[in-house]
Short mmCIF file of C-alpha atoms in Angstrom, two decimals:
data_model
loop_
_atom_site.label_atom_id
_atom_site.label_comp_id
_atom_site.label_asym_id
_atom_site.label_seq_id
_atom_site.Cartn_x
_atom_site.Cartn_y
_atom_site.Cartn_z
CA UNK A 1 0.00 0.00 0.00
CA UNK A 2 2.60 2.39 1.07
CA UNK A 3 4.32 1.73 -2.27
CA UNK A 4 1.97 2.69 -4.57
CA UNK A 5 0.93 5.65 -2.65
CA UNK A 6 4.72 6.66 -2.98
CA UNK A 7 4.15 5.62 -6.86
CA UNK A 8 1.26 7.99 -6.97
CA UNK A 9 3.25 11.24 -5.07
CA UNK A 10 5.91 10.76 -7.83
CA UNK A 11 3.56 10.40 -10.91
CA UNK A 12 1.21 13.26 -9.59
CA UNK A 13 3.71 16.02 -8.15
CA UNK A 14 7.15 15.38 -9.86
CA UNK A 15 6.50 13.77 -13.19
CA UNK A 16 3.36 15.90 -14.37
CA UNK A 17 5.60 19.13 -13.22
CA UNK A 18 8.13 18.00 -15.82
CA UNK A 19 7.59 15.46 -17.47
CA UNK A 20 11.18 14.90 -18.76
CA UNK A 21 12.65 14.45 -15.14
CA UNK A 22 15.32 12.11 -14.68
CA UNK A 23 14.36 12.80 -10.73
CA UNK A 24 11.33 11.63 -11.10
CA UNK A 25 11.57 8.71 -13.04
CA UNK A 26 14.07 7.25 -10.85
CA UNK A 27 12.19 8.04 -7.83
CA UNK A 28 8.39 5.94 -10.18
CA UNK A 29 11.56 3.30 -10.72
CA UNK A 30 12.38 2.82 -7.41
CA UNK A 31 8.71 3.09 -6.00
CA UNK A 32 7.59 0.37 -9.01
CA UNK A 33 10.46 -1.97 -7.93
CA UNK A 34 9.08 -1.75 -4.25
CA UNK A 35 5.72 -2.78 -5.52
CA UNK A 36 6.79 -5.70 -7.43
CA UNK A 37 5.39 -4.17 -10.43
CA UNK A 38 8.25 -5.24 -12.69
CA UNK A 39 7.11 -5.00 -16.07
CA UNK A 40 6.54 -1.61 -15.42
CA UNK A 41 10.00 -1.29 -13.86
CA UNK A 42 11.71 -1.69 -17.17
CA UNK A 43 9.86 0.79 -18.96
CA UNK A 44 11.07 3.75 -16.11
CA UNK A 45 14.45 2.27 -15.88
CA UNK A 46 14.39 2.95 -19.91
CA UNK A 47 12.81 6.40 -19.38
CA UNK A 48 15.76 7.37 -16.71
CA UNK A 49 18.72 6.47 -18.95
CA UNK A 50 17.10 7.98 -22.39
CA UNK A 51 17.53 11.44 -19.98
CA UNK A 52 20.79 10.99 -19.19
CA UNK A 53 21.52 10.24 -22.47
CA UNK A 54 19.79 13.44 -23.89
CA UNK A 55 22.05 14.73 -21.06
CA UNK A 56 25.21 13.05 -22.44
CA UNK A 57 24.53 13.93 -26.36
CA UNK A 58 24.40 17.74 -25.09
CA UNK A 59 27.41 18.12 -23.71
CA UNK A 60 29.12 16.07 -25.84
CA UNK A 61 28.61 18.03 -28.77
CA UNK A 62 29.69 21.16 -26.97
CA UNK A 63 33.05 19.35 -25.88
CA UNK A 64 33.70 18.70 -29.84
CA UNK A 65 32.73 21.85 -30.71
CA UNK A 66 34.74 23.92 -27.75
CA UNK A 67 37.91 21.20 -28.44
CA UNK A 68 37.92 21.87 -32.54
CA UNK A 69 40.32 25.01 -32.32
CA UNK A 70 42.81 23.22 -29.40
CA UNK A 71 45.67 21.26 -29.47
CA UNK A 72 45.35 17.36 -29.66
CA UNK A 73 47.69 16.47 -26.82
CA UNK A 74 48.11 18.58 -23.90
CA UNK A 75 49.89 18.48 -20.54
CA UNK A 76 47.62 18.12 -17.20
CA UNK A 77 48.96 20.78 -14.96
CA UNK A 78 47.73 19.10 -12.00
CA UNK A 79 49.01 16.20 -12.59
CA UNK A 80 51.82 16.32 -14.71
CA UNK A 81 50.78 13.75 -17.38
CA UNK A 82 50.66 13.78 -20.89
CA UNK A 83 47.34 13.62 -22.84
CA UNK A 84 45.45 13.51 -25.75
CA UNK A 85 42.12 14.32 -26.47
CA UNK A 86 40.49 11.09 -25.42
CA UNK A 87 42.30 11.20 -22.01
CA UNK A 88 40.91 15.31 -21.56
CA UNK A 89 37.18 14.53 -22.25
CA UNK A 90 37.78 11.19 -20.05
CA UNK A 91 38.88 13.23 -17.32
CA UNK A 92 36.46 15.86 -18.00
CA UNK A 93 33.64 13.20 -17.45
CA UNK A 94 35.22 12.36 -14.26
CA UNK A 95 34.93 16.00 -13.00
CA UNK A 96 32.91 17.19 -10.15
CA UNK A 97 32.26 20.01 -12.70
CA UNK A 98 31.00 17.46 -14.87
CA UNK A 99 28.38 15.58 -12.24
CA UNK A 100 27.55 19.11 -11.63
CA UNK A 101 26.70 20.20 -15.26
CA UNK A 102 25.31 16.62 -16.06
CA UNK A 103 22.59 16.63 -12.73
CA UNK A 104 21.59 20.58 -14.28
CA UNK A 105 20.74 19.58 -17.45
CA UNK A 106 18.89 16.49 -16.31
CA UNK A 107 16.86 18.78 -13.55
CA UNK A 108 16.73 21.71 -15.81
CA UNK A 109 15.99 20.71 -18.91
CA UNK A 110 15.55 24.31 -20.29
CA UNK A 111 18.82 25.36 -19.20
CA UNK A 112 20.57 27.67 -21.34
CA UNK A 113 23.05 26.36 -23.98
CA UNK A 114 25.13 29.86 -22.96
CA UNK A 115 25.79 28.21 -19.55
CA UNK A 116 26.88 24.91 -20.79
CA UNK A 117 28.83 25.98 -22.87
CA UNK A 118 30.53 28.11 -20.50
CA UNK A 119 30.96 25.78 -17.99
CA UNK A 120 32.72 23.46 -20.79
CA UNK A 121 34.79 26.34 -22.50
CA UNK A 122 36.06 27.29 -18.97
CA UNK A 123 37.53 23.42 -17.90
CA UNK A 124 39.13 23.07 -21.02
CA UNK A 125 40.90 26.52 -21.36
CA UNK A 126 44.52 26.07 -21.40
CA UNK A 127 48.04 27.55 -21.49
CA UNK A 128 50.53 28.05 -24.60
CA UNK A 129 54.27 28.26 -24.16
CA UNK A 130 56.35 30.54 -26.58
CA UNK A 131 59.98 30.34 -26.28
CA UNK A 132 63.14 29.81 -28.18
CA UNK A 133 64.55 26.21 -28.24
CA UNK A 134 67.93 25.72 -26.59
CA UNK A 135 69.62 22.68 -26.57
CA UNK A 136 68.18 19.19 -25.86
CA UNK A 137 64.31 20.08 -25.81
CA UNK A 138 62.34 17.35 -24.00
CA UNK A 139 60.04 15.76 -27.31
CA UNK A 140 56.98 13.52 -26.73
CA UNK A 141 58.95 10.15 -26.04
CA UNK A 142 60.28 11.63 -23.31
CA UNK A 143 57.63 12.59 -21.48
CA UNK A 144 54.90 10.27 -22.56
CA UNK A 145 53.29 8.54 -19.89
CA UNK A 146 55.60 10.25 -17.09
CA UNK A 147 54.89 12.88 -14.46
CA UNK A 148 56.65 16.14 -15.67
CA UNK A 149 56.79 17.05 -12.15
CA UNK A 150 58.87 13.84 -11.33
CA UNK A 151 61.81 14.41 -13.72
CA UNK A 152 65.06 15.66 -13.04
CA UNK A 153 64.81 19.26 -12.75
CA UNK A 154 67.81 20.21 -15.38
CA UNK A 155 67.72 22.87 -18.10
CA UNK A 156 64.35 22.14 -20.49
CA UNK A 157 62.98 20.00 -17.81
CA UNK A 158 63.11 22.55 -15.44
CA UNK A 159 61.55 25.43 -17.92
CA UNK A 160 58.90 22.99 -18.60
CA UNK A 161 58.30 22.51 -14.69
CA UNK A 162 57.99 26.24 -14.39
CA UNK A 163 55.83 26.71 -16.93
CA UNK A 164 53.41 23.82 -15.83
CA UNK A 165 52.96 25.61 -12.65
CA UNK A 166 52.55 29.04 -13.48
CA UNK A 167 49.77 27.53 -15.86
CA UNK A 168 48.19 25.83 -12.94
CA UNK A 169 48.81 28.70 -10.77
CA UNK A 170 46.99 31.28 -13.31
CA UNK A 171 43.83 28.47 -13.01
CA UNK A 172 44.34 26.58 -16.12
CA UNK A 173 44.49 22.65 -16.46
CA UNK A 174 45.85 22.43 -19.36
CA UNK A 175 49.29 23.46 -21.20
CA UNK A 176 50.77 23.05 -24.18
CA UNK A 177 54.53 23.30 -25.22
CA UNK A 178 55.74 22.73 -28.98
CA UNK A 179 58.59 20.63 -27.71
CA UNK A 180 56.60 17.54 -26.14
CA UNK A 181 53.21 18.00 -27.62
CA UNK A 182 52.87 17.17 -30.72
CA UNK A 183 54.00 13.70 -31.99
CA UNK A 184 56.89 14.53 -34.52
CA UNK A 185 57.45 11.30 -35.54
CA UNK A 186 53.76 11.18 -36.96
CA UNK A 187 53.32 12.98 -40.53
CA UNK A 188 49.79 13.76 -40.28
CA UNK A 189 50.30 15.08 -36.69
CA UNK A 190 53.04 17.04 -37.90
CA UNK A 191 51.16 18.69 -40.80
CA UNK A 192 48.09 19.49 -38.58
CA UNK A 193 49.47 20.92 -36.00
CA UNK A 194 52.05 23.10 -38.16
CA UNK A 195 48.76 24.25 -40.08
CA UNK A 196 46.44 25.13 -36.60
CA UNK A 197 49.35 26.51 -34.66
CA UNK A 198 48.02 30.32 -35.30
CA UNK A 199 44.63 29.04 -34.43
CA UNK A 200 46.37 27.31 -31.20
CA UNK A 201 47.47 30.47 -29.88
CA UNK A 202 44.71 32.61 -30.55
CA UNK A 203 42.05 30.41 -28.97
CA UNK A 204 44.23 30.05 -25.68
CA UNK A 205 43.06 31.65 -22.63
CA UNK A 206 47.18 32.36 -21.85
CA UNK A 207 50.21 32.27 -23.59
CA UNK A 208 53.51 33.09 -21.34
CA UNK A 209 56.32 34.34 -23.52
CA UNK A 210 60.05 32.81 -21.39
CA UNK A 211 62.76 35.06 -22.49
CA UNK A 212 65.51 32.81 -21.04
CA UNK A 213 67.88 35.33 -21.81
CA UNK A 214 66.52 37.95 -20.34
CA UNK A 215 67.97 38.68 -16.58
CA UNK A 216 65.84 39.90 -13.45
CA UNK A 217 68.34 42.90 -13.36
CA UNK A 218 67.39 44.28 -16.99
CA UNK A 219 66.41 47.35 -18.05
CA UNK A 220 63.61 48.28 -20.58
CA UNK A 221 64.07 46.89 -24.12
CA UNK A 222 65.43 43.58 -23.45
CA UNK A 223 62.72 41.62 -25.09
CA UNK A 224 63.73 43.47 -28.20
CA UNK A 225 67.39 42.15 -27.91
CA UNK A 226 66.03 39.21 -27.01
CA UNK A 227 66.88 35.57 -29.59
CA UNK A 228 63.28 34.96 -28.73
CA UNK A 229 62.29 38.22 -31.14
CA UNK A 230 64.48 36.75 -33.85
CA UNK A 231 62.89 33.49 -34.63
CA UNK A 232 60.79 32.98 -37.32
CA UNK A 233 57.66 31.19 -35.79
CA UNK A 234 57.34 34.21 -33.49
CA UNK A 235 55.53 36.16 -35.32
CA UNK A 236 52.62 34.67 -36.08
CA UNK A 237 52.70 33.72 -32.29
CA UNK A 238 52.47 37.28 -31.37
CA UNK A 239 50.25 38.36 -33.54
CA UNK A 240 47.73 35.24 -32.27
CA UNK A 241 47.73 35.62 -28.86
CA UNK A 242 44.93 37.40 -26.78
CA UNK A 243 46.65 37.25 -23.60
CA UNK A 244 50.20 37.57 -23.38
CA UNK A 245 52.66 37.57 -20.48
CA UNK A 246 56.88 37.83 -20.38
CA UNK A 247 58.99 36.41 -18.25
CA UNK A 248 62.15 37.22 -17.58
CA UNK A 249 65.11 33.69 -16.85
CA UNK A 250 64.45 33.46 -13.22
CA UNK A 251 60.71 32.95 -13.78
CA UNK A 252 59.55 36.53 -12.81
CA UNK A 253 57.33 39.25 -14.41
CA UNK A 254 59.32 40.94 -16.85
CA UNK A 255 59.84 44.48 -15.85
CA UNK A 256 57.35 43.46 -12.71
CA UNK A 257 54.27 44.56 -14.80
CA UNK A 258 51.85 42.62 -13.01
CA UNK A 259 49.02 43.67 -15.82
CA UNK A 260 46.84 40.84 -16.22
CA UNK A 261 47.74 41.11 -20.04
CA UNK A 262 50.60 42.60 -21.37
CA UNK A 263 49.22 43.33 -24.35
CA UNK A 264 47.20 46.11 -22.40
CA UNK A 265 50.83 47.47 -20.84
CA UNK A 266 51.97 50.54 -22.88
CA UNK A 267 55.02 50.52 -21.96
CA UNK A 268 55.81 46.97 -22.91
CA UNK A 269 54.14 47.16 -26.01
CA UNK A 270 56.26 50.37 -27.14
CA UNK A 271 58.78 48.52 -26.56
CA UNK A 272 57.89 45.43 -28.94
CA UNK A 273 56.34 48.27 -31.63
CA UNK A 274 59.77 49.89 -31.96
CA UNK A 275 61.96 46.23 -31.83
CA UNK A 276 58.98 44.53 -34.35
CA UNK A 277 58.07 47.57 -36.88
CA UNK A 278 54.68 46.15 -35.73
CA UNK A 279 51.80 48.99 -34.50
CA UNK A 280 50.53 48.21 -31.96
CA UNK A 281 46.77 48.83 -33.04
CA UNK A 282 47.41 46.13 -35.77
CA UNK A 283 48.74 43.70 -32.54
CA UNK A 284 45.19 44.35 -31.07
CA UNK A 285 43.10 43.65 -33.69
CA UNK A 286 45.27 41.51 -36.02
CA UNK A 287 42.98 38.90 -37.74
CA UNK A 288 44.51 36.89 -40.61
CA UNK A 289 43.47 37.80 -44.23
CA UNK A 290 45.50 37.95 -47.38
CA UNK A 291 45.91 41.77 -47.44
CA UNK A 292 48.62 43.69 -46.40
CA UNK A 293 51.62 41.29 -47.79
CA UNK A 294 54.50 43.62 -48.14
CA UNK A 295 53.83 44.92 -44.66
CA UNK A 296 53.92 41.08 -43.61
CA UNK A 297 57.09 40.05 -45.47
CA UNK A 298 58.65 43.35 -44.02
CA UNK A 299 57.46 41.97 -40.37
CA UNK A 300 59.15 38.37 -41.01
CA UNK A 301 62.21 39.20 -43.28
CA UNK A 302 64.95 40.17 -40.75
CA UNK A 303 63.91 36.53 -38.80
CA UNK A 304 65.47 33.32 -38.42
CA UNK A 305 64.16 29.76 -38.40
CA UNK A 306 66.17 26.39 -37.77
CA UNK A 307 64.80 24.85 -40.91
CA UNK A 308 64.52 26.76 -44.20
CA UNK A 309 61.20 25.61 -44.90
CA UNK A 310 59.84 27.27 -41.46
CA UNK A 311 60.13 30.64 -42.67
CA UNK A 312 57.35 29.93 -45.13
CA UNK A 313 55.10 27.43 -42.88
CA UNK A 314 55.53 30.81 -39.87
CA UNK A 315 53.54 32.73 -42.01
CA UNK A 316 50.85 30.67 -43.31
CA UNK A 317 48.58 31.45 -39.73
CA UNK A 318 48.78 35.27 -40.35
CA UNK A 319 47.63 34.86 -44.66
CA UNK A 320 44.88 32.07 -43.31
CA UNK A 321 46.36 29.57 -45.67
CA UNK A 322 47.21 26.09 -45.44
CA UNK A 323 50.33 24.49 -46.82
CA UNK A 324 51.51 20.91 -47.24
CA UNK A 325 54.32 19.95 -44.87
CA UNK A 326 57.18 19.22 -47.12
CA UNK A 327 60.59 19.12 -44.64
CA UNK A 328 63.58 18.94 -47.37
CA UNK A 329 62.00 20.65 -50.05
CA UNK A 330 64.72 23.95 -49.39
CA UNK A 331 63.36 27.28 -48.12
CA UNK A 332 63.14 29.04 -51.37
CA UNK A 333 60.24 26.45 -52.95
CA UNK A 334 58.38 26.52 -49.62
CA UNK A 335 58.24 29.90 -50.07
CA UNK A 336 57.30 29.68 -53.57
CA UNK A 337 54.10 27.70 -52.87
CA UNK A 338 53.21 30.02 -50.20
CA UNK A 339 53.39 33.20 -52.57
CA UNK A 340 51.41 30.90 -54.61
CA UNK A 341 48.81 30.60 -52.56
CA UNK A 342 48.59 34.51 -51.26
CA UNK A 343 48.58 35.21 -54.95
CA UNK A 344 45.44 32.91 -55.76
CA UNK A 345 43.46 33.39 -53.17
CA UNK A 346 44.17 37.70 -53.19
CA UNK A 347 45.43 38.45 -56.67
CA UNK A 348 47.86 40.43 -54.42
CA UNK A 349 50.64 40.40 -57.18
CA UNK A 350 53.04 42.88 -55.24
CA UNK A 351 54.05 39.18 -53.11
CA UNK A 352 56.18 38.56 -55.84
CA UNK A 353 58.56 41.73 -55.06
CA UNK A 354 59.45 39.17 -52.04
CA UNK A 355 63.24 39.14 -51.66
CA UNK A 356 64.59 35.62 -50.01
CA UNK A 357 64.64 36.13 -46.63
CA UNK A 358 67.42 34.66 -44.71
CA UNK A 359 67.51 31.07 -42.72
#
């Protein structure tokens, strides 16, 4: 008797409120079950799952969606591991910010897609490192399936560390570094990730600039002397980023600016105008586009990349163009295609008054 009185409460006052309540067809489950009413059991034990997995096809689609602009393998800054996407959303799902997003939807079935989606976008923001490669870089193999936080705290290791923690410290899970995260050895991996790079930067909620060279005891203008402003991929890192902070080799604020972006510090931006021939205006509202080549070349020409080709795959993020990954193909024919492709897609003939630019 008590039973299907309690079968009665749920149907009257919970499910014909709202009708699509995972609450309240667990509670009919459970009160059917009690009642030895078990055909009827399986149909609300149906019911209940089909909500969560309304539930689960939600926020899955806002995952892919929020994850198609990041990197495919990032580090875990609270943890120190390696991983790719798979091991992100799996961790995601294992989230008290998950359970807490999952039991909204499934209460609240007219909550807004604005707060989902802001609930995702805000667990997987992450971190970029941009620095200047100095000696033996730690790659993938090394790190793969080791704590960063565990390893012997000598020269890359150590900037990695740092960077890891300032990440974590800023509120950010995730990080990404050029050295370990992106599988070298792997072609397709290789030409994706050279292609989204720009794209990689811009949608990341931080990017912290190391200027190894750059001492705590320097005076203003040392990021322009700095090899970091020299290298070729720099550029297009610069002009990508949203939120930007330097530090100087011992891990501290560069000039102690303590801005929350340093793009918004005048004085450290007048600095980078003068060492970059770069206004600043066009740093805050740079968007890629074909226009404005000259101006570009004249940005990249007195930098230097490792490999000849990078001079030409640096530049494809600020054009919006993609170009196939060709390593050993020589600078000049890299550079060919590229003009190639500004040329077709802008009729922009002046790119051809591009002199070789040094590697």
């Amino acid at each position: 008797m008590l039973w299907t009185e309690a079968l009665l409460d749920v149907q009257n006052t919970v499910i014909e409120l709202n009708p699509s309540s995972y609450l309240g067809y667990n509670l009919k489950h459970a009160a059917l079950h009690g009642a030895q009413r078990y055909d009827q059991v399986v149909q609300a034990f149906r019911i209940m799952f089909s909500k969560l997995d309304n539930a689960s096809d939600t926020d899955t689609k806002v995952i892919d969606s929020q994850l198609d602009n990041a990197p495919v393998r990032v580090l875990d800054t609270t943890t120190g591991l390696l991983c790719d996407r798979k091991a992100q959303i799996s961790t995601f799902k294992t989230s008290m910010e998950y359970m807490e997003l999952v039991s909204s939807i499934i209460t609240h079935p007219d909550l807004r897609m604005e707060r989902i989606i802001e609930v995702v976008a805000t667990y997987f923001r992450y971190a970029m490192l941009s620095h200047r490669w100095e000696g033996e870089e730690p790659l993938l193999q090394d790190i793969q399936g080791k704590v960063v936080y565990e390893l012997d705290p000598i020269d890359s290791i150590a900037k990695l560390q740092s960077f890891c923690k300032i990440a974590d410290d800023a509120g950010y899970r995730w990080a990404w570094s050029d050295t370990c995260c992106i599988d070298k050895s792997n072609n397709v991996e290789l030409q994706e990730s050279v292609n989204s790079v720009f794209l990689w930067y811009h949608h990341s909620a931080l990017t912290v600039v190391y200027l190894s060279d750059v001492l705590p005891s320097s005076k203003s203008g040392a990021p322009a002397k700095s090899a970091w402003n020299a290298r070729g991929w720099k550029i297009q890192e610069f002009l990508a980023l949203k939120i930007i902070l330097f530090y100087r080799k011992d891990w501290t604020l560069y000039l102690d600016d303590r801005t929350a972006n340093h793009k918004e510090s005048v004085a450290i931006m007048r600095e980078l105008e003068n060492a970059t021939d770069i206004d600043r205006r066009a740093v805050s509202a740079f968007r890629p586009r074909m226009r404005g080549a000259q101006d570009k070349h004249q940005w990249a020409s007195t930098r230097i990349t490792t490999l000849q080709e990078d001079i030409a795959y640096s530049l494809c993020g600020i054009f919006g163009v993609r170009l196939r990954v060709d390593y050993g193909e020589k600078g000049q024919y890299a550079i060919g295609r590229l003009l190639q492709e500004i040329i077709a897609h802008s009729g922009d003939i002046t790119a051809l008054g591009w002199k070789v630019v040094r590697f």
